[in-house]
Coordinates of N, CA and C in Angstrom, one line a residue:
X1 N 9.1 6.7 -8.3 CA 10.5 7.0 -8.2 C 10.8 7.7 -6.9
X2 N 11.9 7.4 -6.3 CA 12.3 7.9 -5.0 C 13.2 9.2 -5.3
X3 N 12.9 10.3 -4.6 CA 13.6 11.5 -4.9 C 14.8 11.7 -3.9
X4 N 15.0 10.8 -3.0 CA 16.1 11.0 -2.0 C 17.5 11.2 -2.6
X5 N 17.8 10.5 -3.7 CA 19.1 10.6 -4.3 C 19.2 11.9 -5.1
X6 N 18.1 12.3 -5.8 CA 18.2 13.4 -6.7 C 17.9 14.8 -6.1
X7 N 17.0 14.9 -5.1 CA 16.7 16.1 -4.5 C 16.0 17.1 -5.4
X8 N 15.1 16.6 -6.3 CA 14.5 17.5 -7.3 C 13.3 18.3 -6.7
X9 N 13.2 19.5 -7.1 CA 12.2 20.4 -6.6 C 11.3 21.0 -7.8
X10 N 10.0 21.1 -7.5 CA 9.1 21.6 -8.6 C 8.6 23.0 -8.1
X11 N 8.7 24.0 -9.0 CA 8.2 25.3 -8.6 C 7.1 25.7 -9.6
X12 N 5.9 26.1 -9.1 CA 4.9 26.7 -10.0 C 4.6 28.1 -9.6
X13 N 4.7 29.0 -10.6 CA 4.5 30.4 -10.4 C 3.4 30.9 -11.3
X14 N 2.7 31.9 -10.8 CA 1.6 32.5 -11.6 C 1.1 33.7 -11.0
X15 N 0.5 34.6 -11.7 CA -0.2 35.7 -11.1 C -1.5 35.2 -10.4
X16 N -1.9 35.8 -9.4 CA -3.2 35.4 -8.7 C -4.3 35.4 -9.7
X17 N -5.0 34.2 -9.7 CA -6.1 34.1 -10.6 C -5.8 33.3 -11.9
X18 N -4.5 33.0 -12.1 CA -4.2 32.3 -13.4 C -4.4 30.8 -13.4
X19 N -4.7 30.2 -12.2 CA -5.0 28.8 -12.1 C -3.9 28.0 -11.5
X20 N -2.9 28.6 -10.9 CA -1.8 27.9 -10.3 C -2.2 27.0 -9.2
X21 N -3.0 27.4 -8.3 CA -3.4 26.5 -7.1 C -4.3 25.4 -7.6
X22 N -5.1 25.6 -8.6 CA -5.9 24.4 -9.1 C -5.0 23.4 -9.8
X23 N -4.0 23.9 -10.6 CA -3.1 23.0 -11.2 C -2.3 22.2 -10.2
X24 N -1.8 22.9 -9.2 CA -1.0 22.3 -8.1 C -1.8 21.2 -7.4
X25 N -3.1 21.5 -7.1 CA -3.9 20.5 -6.4 C -4.1 19.3 -7.3
X26 N -4.3 19.5 -8.6 CA -4.4 18.3 -9.5 C -3.1 17.5 -9.5
X27 N -2.0 18.1 -9.5 CA -0.7 17.4 -9.5 C -0.6 16.6 -8.2
X28 N -0.9 17.2 -7.1 CA -0.9 16.5 -5.8 C -1.8 15.3 -5.8
X29 N -3.0 15.4 -6.4 CA -3.9 14.3 -6.5 C -3.4 13.2 -7.4
X30 N -2.8 13.5 -8.5 CA -2.3 12.5 -9.5 C -1.0 11.9 -9.2
X31 N -0.2 12.5 -8.4 CA 1.2 12.0 -8.2 C 1.5 11.9 -6.7
X32 N 1.4 10.7 -6.1 CA 1.7 10.6 -4.7 C 3.1 10.9 -4.3
X33 N 4.0 10.9 -5.3 CA 5.4 11.2 -5.0 C 5.7 12.7 -4.9
X34 N 4.7 13.5 -5.2 CA 4.8 15.0 -5.1 C 4.1 15.4 -3.9
X35 N 4.8 16.2 -3.0 CA 4.1 16.7 -1.8 C 4.3 18.2 -1.8
X36 N 3.2 18.9 -1.3 CA 3.2 20.3 -1.2 C 4.2 20.8 -0.1
X37 N 5.0 21.7 -0.4 CA 5.9 22.3 0.7 C 5.1 23.4 1.4
X38 N 4.8 23.2 2.7 CA 4.1 24.1 3.4 C 4.9 25.4 3.7
X39 N 4.4 26.5 3.4 CA 5.1 27.8 3.6 C 4.7 28.3 5.0
X40 N 5.5 29.3 5.4 CA 5.2 30.0 6.7 C 4.6 31.4 6.4
X41 N 3.8 31.9 7.3 CA 3.2 33.2 7.1 C 3.0 33.9 8.4
X42 N 2.9 35.3 8.4 CA 2.6 36.0 9.6 C 1.1 36.3 9.6
X43 N 0.4 36.0 8.5 CA -1.1 36.3 8.5 C -1.8 35.4 9.4
X44 N -2.9 35.8 10.0 CA -3.7 34.9 10.9 C -4.3 33.8 10.1
X45 N -4.5 32.7 10.7 CA -5.2 31.5 10.1 C -6.6 31.9 9.8
X46 N -7.1 31.4 8.7 CA -8.5 31.6 8.3 C -9.3 30.4 8.9
X47 N -10.6 30.6 8.9 CA -11.4 29.5 9.4 C -11.2 28.2 8.7
X48 N -10.9 27.1 9.4 CA -10.7 25.8 8.8 C -9.2 25.5 8.5
X49 N -8.4 26.5 8.6 CA -6.9 26.3 8.3 C -6.3 25.8 9.6
X50 N -5.3 24.9 9.4 CA -4.6 24.3 10.5 C -3.1 24.6 10.4
X51 N -2.5 24.9 11.5 CA -1.0 25.2 11.5 C -0.3 24.0 11.0
X52 N 0.6 24.2 10.1 CA 1.4 23.0 9.6 C 0.8 22.4 8.4
X53 N -0.5 22.7 8.1 CA -1.1 22.1 6.9 C -1.2 23.1 5.8
X54 N -2.0 24.2 6.0 CA -2.0 25.2 4.9 C -0.8 26.1 5.0
X55 N -0.4 26.5 6.2 CA 0.8 27.3 6.5 C 1.3 27.0 7.9
X56 N 2.6 27.4 8.1 CA 3.0 27.5 9.5 C 2.7 28.9 9.9
X57 N 1.8 29.1 10.8 CA 1.4 30.5 11.2 C 2.4 31.0 12.3
X58 N 3.2 32.0 12.0 CA 4.2 32.5 12.9 C 3.9 34.0 13.2
X59 N 4.3 34.4 14.4 CA 4.2 35.8 14.8 C 5.3 36.5 14.0
X60 N 5.1 37.8 13.9 CA 6.1 38.7 13.2 C 7.5 38.5 13.8
X61 N 7.6 38.4 15.1 CA 8.9 38.2 15.8 C 9.5 36.8 15.4
X62 N 8.7 35.8 15.4 CA 9.2 34.4 15.0 C 9.7 34.4 13.6
X63 N 8.9 35.0 12.7 CA 9.2 35.1 11.3 C 10.6 35.8 11.1
X64 N 10.7 37.0 11.7 CA 11.9 37.8 11.6 C 13.1 37.1 12.1
X65 N 13.0 36.3 13.2 CA 14.1 35.5 13.8 C 14.6 34.5 12.7
X66 N 13.6 33.9 12.1 CA 13.9 32.9 11.0 C 14.6 33.5 9.8
X67 N 14.2 34.7 9.5 CA 14.8 35.5 8.4 C 16.3 35.7 8.8
X68 N 16.5 36.2 10.0 CA 17.9 36.5 10.5 C 18.8 35.3 10.5
X69 N 18.2 34.1 10.8 CA 19.0 32.9 10.9 C 19.2 32.3 9.5
X70 N 18.5 32.8 8.5 CA 18.7 32.3 7.1 C 17.9 31.0 6.9
X71 N 16.8 30.8 7.6 CA 16.0 29.6 7.6 C 15.1 29.5 6.3
X72 N 14.9 30.7 5.6 CA 14.1 30.7 4.4 C 14.9 30.6 3.1
X73 N 14.3 29.8 2.2 CA 14.9 29.8 0.8 C 14.5 31.1 0.1
X74 N 13.3 31.6 0.5 CA 12.8 32.8 -0.1 C 11.7 33.3 0.9
X75 N 11.5 34.6 0.9 CA 10.4 35.2 1.6 C 10.1 36.6 1.1
X76 N 8.9 37.0 1.3 CA 8.5 38.4 0.9 C 7.3 38.9 1.7
X77 N 7.1 40.2 1.6 CA 5.9 40.8 2.2 C 4.9 41.0 1.1
X78 N 3.6 40.7 1.5 CA 2.6 40.8 0.5 C 1.3 41.1 1.2
X79 N 0.6 42.2 0.9 CA -0.6 42.7 1.5 C -0.5 42.8 3.0
X80 N 0.6 43.3 3.5 CA 0.8 43.5 4.9 C 1.2 42.3 5.7
X81 N 1.4 41.2 5.1 CA 1.9 40.0 5.8 C 3.1 39.5 5.1
X82 N 3.9 38.6 5.8 CA 5.1 38.0 5.3 C 4.8 36.5 5.0
X83 N 5.4 36.0 3.9 CA 5.3 34.6 3.5 C 6.7 34.1 3.1
X84 N 7.0 32.9 3.4 CA 8.3 32.3 3.1 C 8.3 30.8 3.0
X85 N 9.3 30.3 2.3 CA 9.5 28.9 2.2 C 10.7 28.5 3.1
X86 N 10.4 27.6 4.0 CA 11.4 27.1 4.9 C 12.3 26.1 4.3
X87 N 13.6 26.3 4.3 CA 14.6 25.3 3.8 C 14.4 24.0 4.4
X88 N 14.1 24.0 5.7 CA 13.9 22.7 6.5 C 12.7 21.9 5.9
X89 N 11.7 22.6 5.5 CA 10.5 21.9 5.0 C 10.8 21.2 3.7
X90 N 11.5 21.9 2.8 CA 11.9 21.3 1.5 C 12.8 20.2 1.7
X91 N 13.8 20.3 2.6 CA 14.8 19.3 2.9 C 14.1 18.0 3.4
X92 N 13.2 18.3 4.3 CA 12.4 17.2 5.0 C 11.7 16.3 3.9
X93 N 11.1 17.0 3.0 CA 10.4 16.3 1.9 C 11.3 15.5 1.0
X94 N 12.4 16.1 0.6 CA 13.4 15.4 -0.2 C 14.0 14.2 0.5
X95 N 14.3 14.4 1.8 CA 14.9 13.3 2.6 C 13.9 12.1 2.7
X96 N 12.6 12.4 2.7 CA 11.6 11.4 2.7 C 11.3 10.8 1.4
X97 N 12.0 11.2 0.3 CA 11.9 10.7 -1.0 C 10.8 11.3 -1.9
X98 N 10.3 12.5 -1.5 CA 9.3 13.2 -2.2 C 9.9 14.3 -3.1
X99 N 9.1 14.7 -4.1 CA 9.4 15.9 -4.9 C 8.6 17.0 -4.3
X100 N 9.3 18.0 -3.6 CA 8.6 19.1 -3.0 C 8.0 20.0 -4.1
X101 N 6.8 20.4 -4.0 CA 6.1 21.3 -4.9 C 6.0 22.7 -4.2
X102 N 6.6 23.7 -4.7 CA 6.5 25.1 -4.2 C 5.6 25.9 -5.1
X103 N 4.6 26.5 -4.4 CA 3.7 27.4 -5.1 C 4.0 28.8 -4.5
X104 N 4.9 29.5 -5.2 CA 5.5 30.8 -4.7 C 5.4 31.9 -5.7
X105 N 5.8 33.1 -5.2 CA 5.8 34.3 -6.0 C 7.0 34.4 -6.9
X106 N 7.0 35.2 -7.9 CA 8.0 35.3 -8.9 C 9.4 35.6 -8.3
X107 N 9.5 36.6 -7.4 CA 10.8 37.0 -6.9 C 11.4 35.8 -6.1
X108 N 10.6 35.1 -5.3 CA 11.1 34.0 -4.5 C 11.5 32.8 -5.4
X109 N 10.7 32.6 -6.4 CA 10.9 31.5 -7.4 C 12.3 31.7 -8.1
X110 N 12.6 32.9 -8.4 CA 13.8 33.2 -9.1 C 15.0 32.8 -8.2
X111 N 14.9 33.1 -6.9 CA 15.9 32.8 -5.9 C 16.0 31.3 -5.7
X112 N 14.9 30.6 -5.6 CA 14.9 29.2 -5.4 C 15.5 28.5 -6.6
X113 N 15.3 29.0 -7.8 CA 15.8 28.5 -9.1 C 17.4 28.6 -9.0
X114 N 17.9 29.7 -8.5 CA 19.4 29.8 -8.4 C 19.9 28.8 -7.4
X115 N 19.2 28.6 -6.3 CA 19.7 27.6 -5.3 C 19.8 26.2 -5.8
X116 N 18.7 25.7 -6.5 CA 18.5 24.3 -6.9 C 19.0 24.1 -8.3
X117 N 19.1 25.1 -9.1 CA 19.7 25.0 -10.4 C 19.1 23.9 -11.2
X118 N 19.9 22.9 -11.6 CA 19.4 21.8 -12.5 C 18.6 20.8 -11.8
X119 N 18.5 20.9 -10.5 CA 17.6 19.9 -9.7 C 16.2 20.6 -9.5
X120 N 15.8 21.5 -10.3 CA 14.6 22.2 -10.2 C 13.9 22.3 -11.6
X121 N 12.6 22.2 -11.6 CA 11.9 22.6 -12.8 C 10.9 23.7 -12.4
X122 N 10.9 24.8 -13.2 CA 10.0 25.9 -12.9 C 9.0 26.1 -14.0
X123 N 7.8 26.3 -13.6 CA 6.7 26.4 -14.6 C 5.9 27.7 -14.3
X124 N 5.8 28.6 -15.3 CA 5.0 29.8 -15.1 C 3.7 29.6 -15.8
X125 N 2.6 29.7 -15.0 CA 1.3 29.6 -15.5 C 0.8 31.0 -15.9
X126 N 0.4 31.2 -17.2 CA 0.0 32.5 -17.7 C -1.5 32.5 -18.0
X127 N -2.2 33.6 -17.6 CA -3.5 33.7 -18.1 C -3.5 34.1 -19.6
X128 N -4.5 33.8 -20.4 CA -4.5 34.2 -21.8 C -4.3 35.7 -22.0
X129 N -4.8 36.5 -21.1 CA -4.6 38.0 -21.2 C -4.9 38.6 -19.9
X130 N -4.5 39.8 -19.7 CA -4.8 40.6 -18.5 C -6.3 40.8 -18.3
X131 N -7.0 40.9 -19.4 CA -8.5 41.1 -19.4 C -9.2 39.8 -18.9
X132 N -8.7 38.7 -19.3 CA -9.3 37.4 -18.8 C -8.9 37.3 -17.3
X133 N -7.7 37.6 -16.9 CA -7.3 37.6 -15.5 C -8.2 38.5 -14.7
X134 N -8.5 39.7 -15.2 CA -9.3 40.6 -14.4 C -10.8 40.0 -14.3
X135 N -11.2 39.4 -15.3 CA -12.6 38.7 -15.3 C -12.6 37.6 -14.2
X136 N -11.5 36.8 -14.2 CA -11.5 35.7 -13.3 C -11.4 36.2 -11.8
X137 N -10.6 37.2 -11.6 CA -10.5 37.8 -10.3 C -11.8 38.4 -9.8
X138 N -12.5 39.1 -10.7 CA -13.8 39.7 -10.5 C -14.8 38.7 -10.1
X139 N -14.8 37.6 -10.9 CA -15.8 36.5 -10.7 C -15.6 35.8 -9.4
X140 N -14.4 35.9 -8.8 CA -14.2 35.2 -7.5 C -15.1 35.9 -6.4
X141 N -15.4 37.2 -6.6 CA -16.2 37.9 -5.7 C -15.5 38.2 -4.4
X142 N -14.2 38.1 -4.3 CA -13.5 38.3 -3.1 C -12.6 39.6 -3.1
X143 N -12.6 40.3 -4.2 CA -11.8 41.4 -4.4 C -12.5 42.7 -4.3
X144 N -11.9 43.7 -3.6 CA -12.4 45.0 -3.7 C -11.8 45.7 -4.9
X145 N -12.3 46.9 -5.3 CA -11.7 47.6 -6.4 C -10.2 47.8 -6.2
X146 N -9.8 48.1 -4.9 CA -8.4 48.4 -4.6 C -7.6 47.2 -4.7
X147 N -8.0 46.0 -4.1 CA -7.2 44.8 -4.2 C -7.2 44.3 -5.6
X148 N -8.2 44.4 -6.4 CA -8.2 44.0 -7.8 C -7.2 44.8 -8.6
X149 N -7.1 46.1 -8.3 CA -6.2 47.0 -9.0 C -4.7 46.6 -8.7
X150 N -4.5 46.3 -7.4 CA -3.1 45.9 -6.9 C -2.8 44.6 -7.6
X151 N -3.7 43.6 -7.6 CA -3.4 42.3 -8.1 C -3.1 42.4 -9.6
X152 N -3.8 43.2 -10.3 CA -3.6 43.4 -11.8 C -2.2 44.1 -12.1
X153 N -1.9 45.1 -11.3 CA -0.6 45.7 -11.4 C 0.5 44.7 -11.2
X154 N 0.4 43.9 -10.1 CA 1.4 42.9 -9.8 C 1.4 41.8 -10.9
X155 N 0.3 41.5 -11.4 CA 0.3 40.5 -12.5 C 1.0 40.9 -13.7
X156 N 0.9 42.2 -14.1 CA 1.6 42.8 -15.2 C 3.1 42.6 -15.0
X157 N 3.6 43.0 -13.8 CA 5.0 42.8 -13.4 C 5.4 41.4 -13.5
X158 N 4.6 40.5 -12.9 CA 5.0 39.1 -12.9 C 5.1 38.5 -14.3
X159 N 4.1 38.8 -15.1 CA 4.1 38.3 -16.5 C 5.4 38.7 -17.3
X160 N 6.0 39.8 -16.9 CA 7.2 40.2 -17.6 C 8.4 39.2 -17.3
X161 N 8.2 38.4 -16.3 CA 9.2 37.4 -15.9 C 9.0 36.0 -16.4
X162 N 7.9 35.8 -17.2 CA 7.5 34.5 -17.6 C 8.7 33.7 -18.3
X163 N 9.4 34.5 -19.1 CA 10.5 33.8 -19.8 C 11.7 33.5 -18.9
X164 N 11.7 33.9 -17.7 CA 12.8 33.6 -16.8 C 12.7 32.2 -16.2
X165 N 11.6 31.5 -16.5 CA 11.3 30.1 -16.0 C 11.5 29.1 -17.1
X166 N 11.7 27.8 -16.6 CA 11.9 26.8 -17.6 C 10.8 26.6 -18.6
X167 N 9.6 26.7 -18.2 CA 8.4 26.5 -19.0 C 7.4 27.6 -18.8
X168 N 6.6 27.9 -19.8 CA 5.5 28.9 -19.7 C 4.3 28.2 -20.3
X169 N 3.2 28.1 -19.5 CA 2.0 27.4 -20.0 C 0.9 28.4 -19.9
X170 N 0.2 28.6 -21.0 CA -1.0 29.5 -21.0 C -2.2 28.7 -20.5
X171 N -2.9 29.2 -19.5 CA -4.1 28.5 -19.0 C -5.3 29.2 -19.6
X172 N -5.6 28.8 -20.8 CA -6.8 29.3 -21.5 C -7.9 28.3 -21.2
X173 N -7.6 27.0 -21.2 CA -8.5 25.9 -20.9 C -7.7 25.1 -19.9
X174 N -8.3 24.9 -18.7 CA -7.7 24.2 -17.6 C -7.2 22.8 -18.0
X175 N -8.0 22.0 -18.6 CA -7.6 20.6 -18.9 C -6.4 20.6 -19.9
X176 N -6.4 21.5 -20.9 CA -5.3 21.6 -21.8 C -4.0 22.0 -21.1
X177 N -4.1 23.1 -20.3 CA -3.0 23.6 -19.5 C -2.4 22.5 -18.6
X178 N -3.4 21.8 -17.9 CA -2.9 20.7 -17.0 C -2.2 19.6 -17.7
X179 N -2.7 19.2 -18.9 CA -2.1 18.2 -19.7 C -0.6 18.6 -20.0
X180 N -0.4 19.8 -20.4 CA 0.9 20.3 -20.7 C 1.8 20.3 -19.5
X181 N 1.3 20.7 -18.3 CA 2.1 20.7 -17.1 C 2.4 19.3 -16.7
X182 N 1.4 18.4 -16.8 CA 1.7 16.9 -16.5 C 2.8 16.4 -17.3
X183 N 2.8 16.7 -18.6 CA 3.9 16.2 -19.5 C 5.3 16.7 -19.0
X184 N 5.3 18.0 -18.6 CA 6.6 18.5 -18.1 C 7.0 17.8 -16.8
X185 N 6.1 17.6 -15.9 CA 6.4 17.0 -14.6 C 6.8 15.6 -14.8
X186 N 6.1 14.8 -15.6 CA 6.5 13.4 -15.9 C 7.9 13.3 -16.4
X187 N 8.2 14.1 -17.3 CA 9.6 14.1 -17.9 C 10.6 14.4 -16.8
X188 N 10.3 15.4 -15.9 CA 11.2 15.8 -14.9 C 11.4 14.8 -13.8
X189 N 10.3 14.2 -13.3 CA 10.5 13.2 -12.2 C 11.0 11.9 -12.6
X190 N 10.9 11.5 -13.9 CA 11.4 10.3 -14.3 C 12.8 10.4 -15.0
X191 N 13.3 11.6 -15.1 CA 14.6 11.9 -15.7 C 15.8 11.4 -14.8

């Protein structure tokens, strides 16, 4: 299906460690008509990351200028850096006939939901519990005690908003959760 006429947008939201990125990657692999909307950030590129692929890497000044000009659908500060979704990036994908996939934070997702209204489907990916989430984050081996504590506090706040989205999917088993997300997406893109 071509998305040029409908301009439909897909938003996936989840606390860090709930499986959002894994599910998003599986969608991108299974549906060529869905394309990831590349966000902008002020954080430095990590090894192997390329500007325009993982993120648009902007200086603090460039990012602030874009905020002032209203170029972002949503943006926020997180862990000392800024992240945002460029309206031009989403529009470019829609104009090319794709369904943009946004992997964003709760606050931004709520704003994007208001903008796109019925031309958007939003899915909140929930961990089975905060204890399971803590275990997943700990098993990553990339969290300090301080960052783990911050992520868990943020996850508690984010999970309070799960009902603000069109769908809520519990990721207890990845394949089961993905099958549920796929069913939602197929209904949305063929509607």
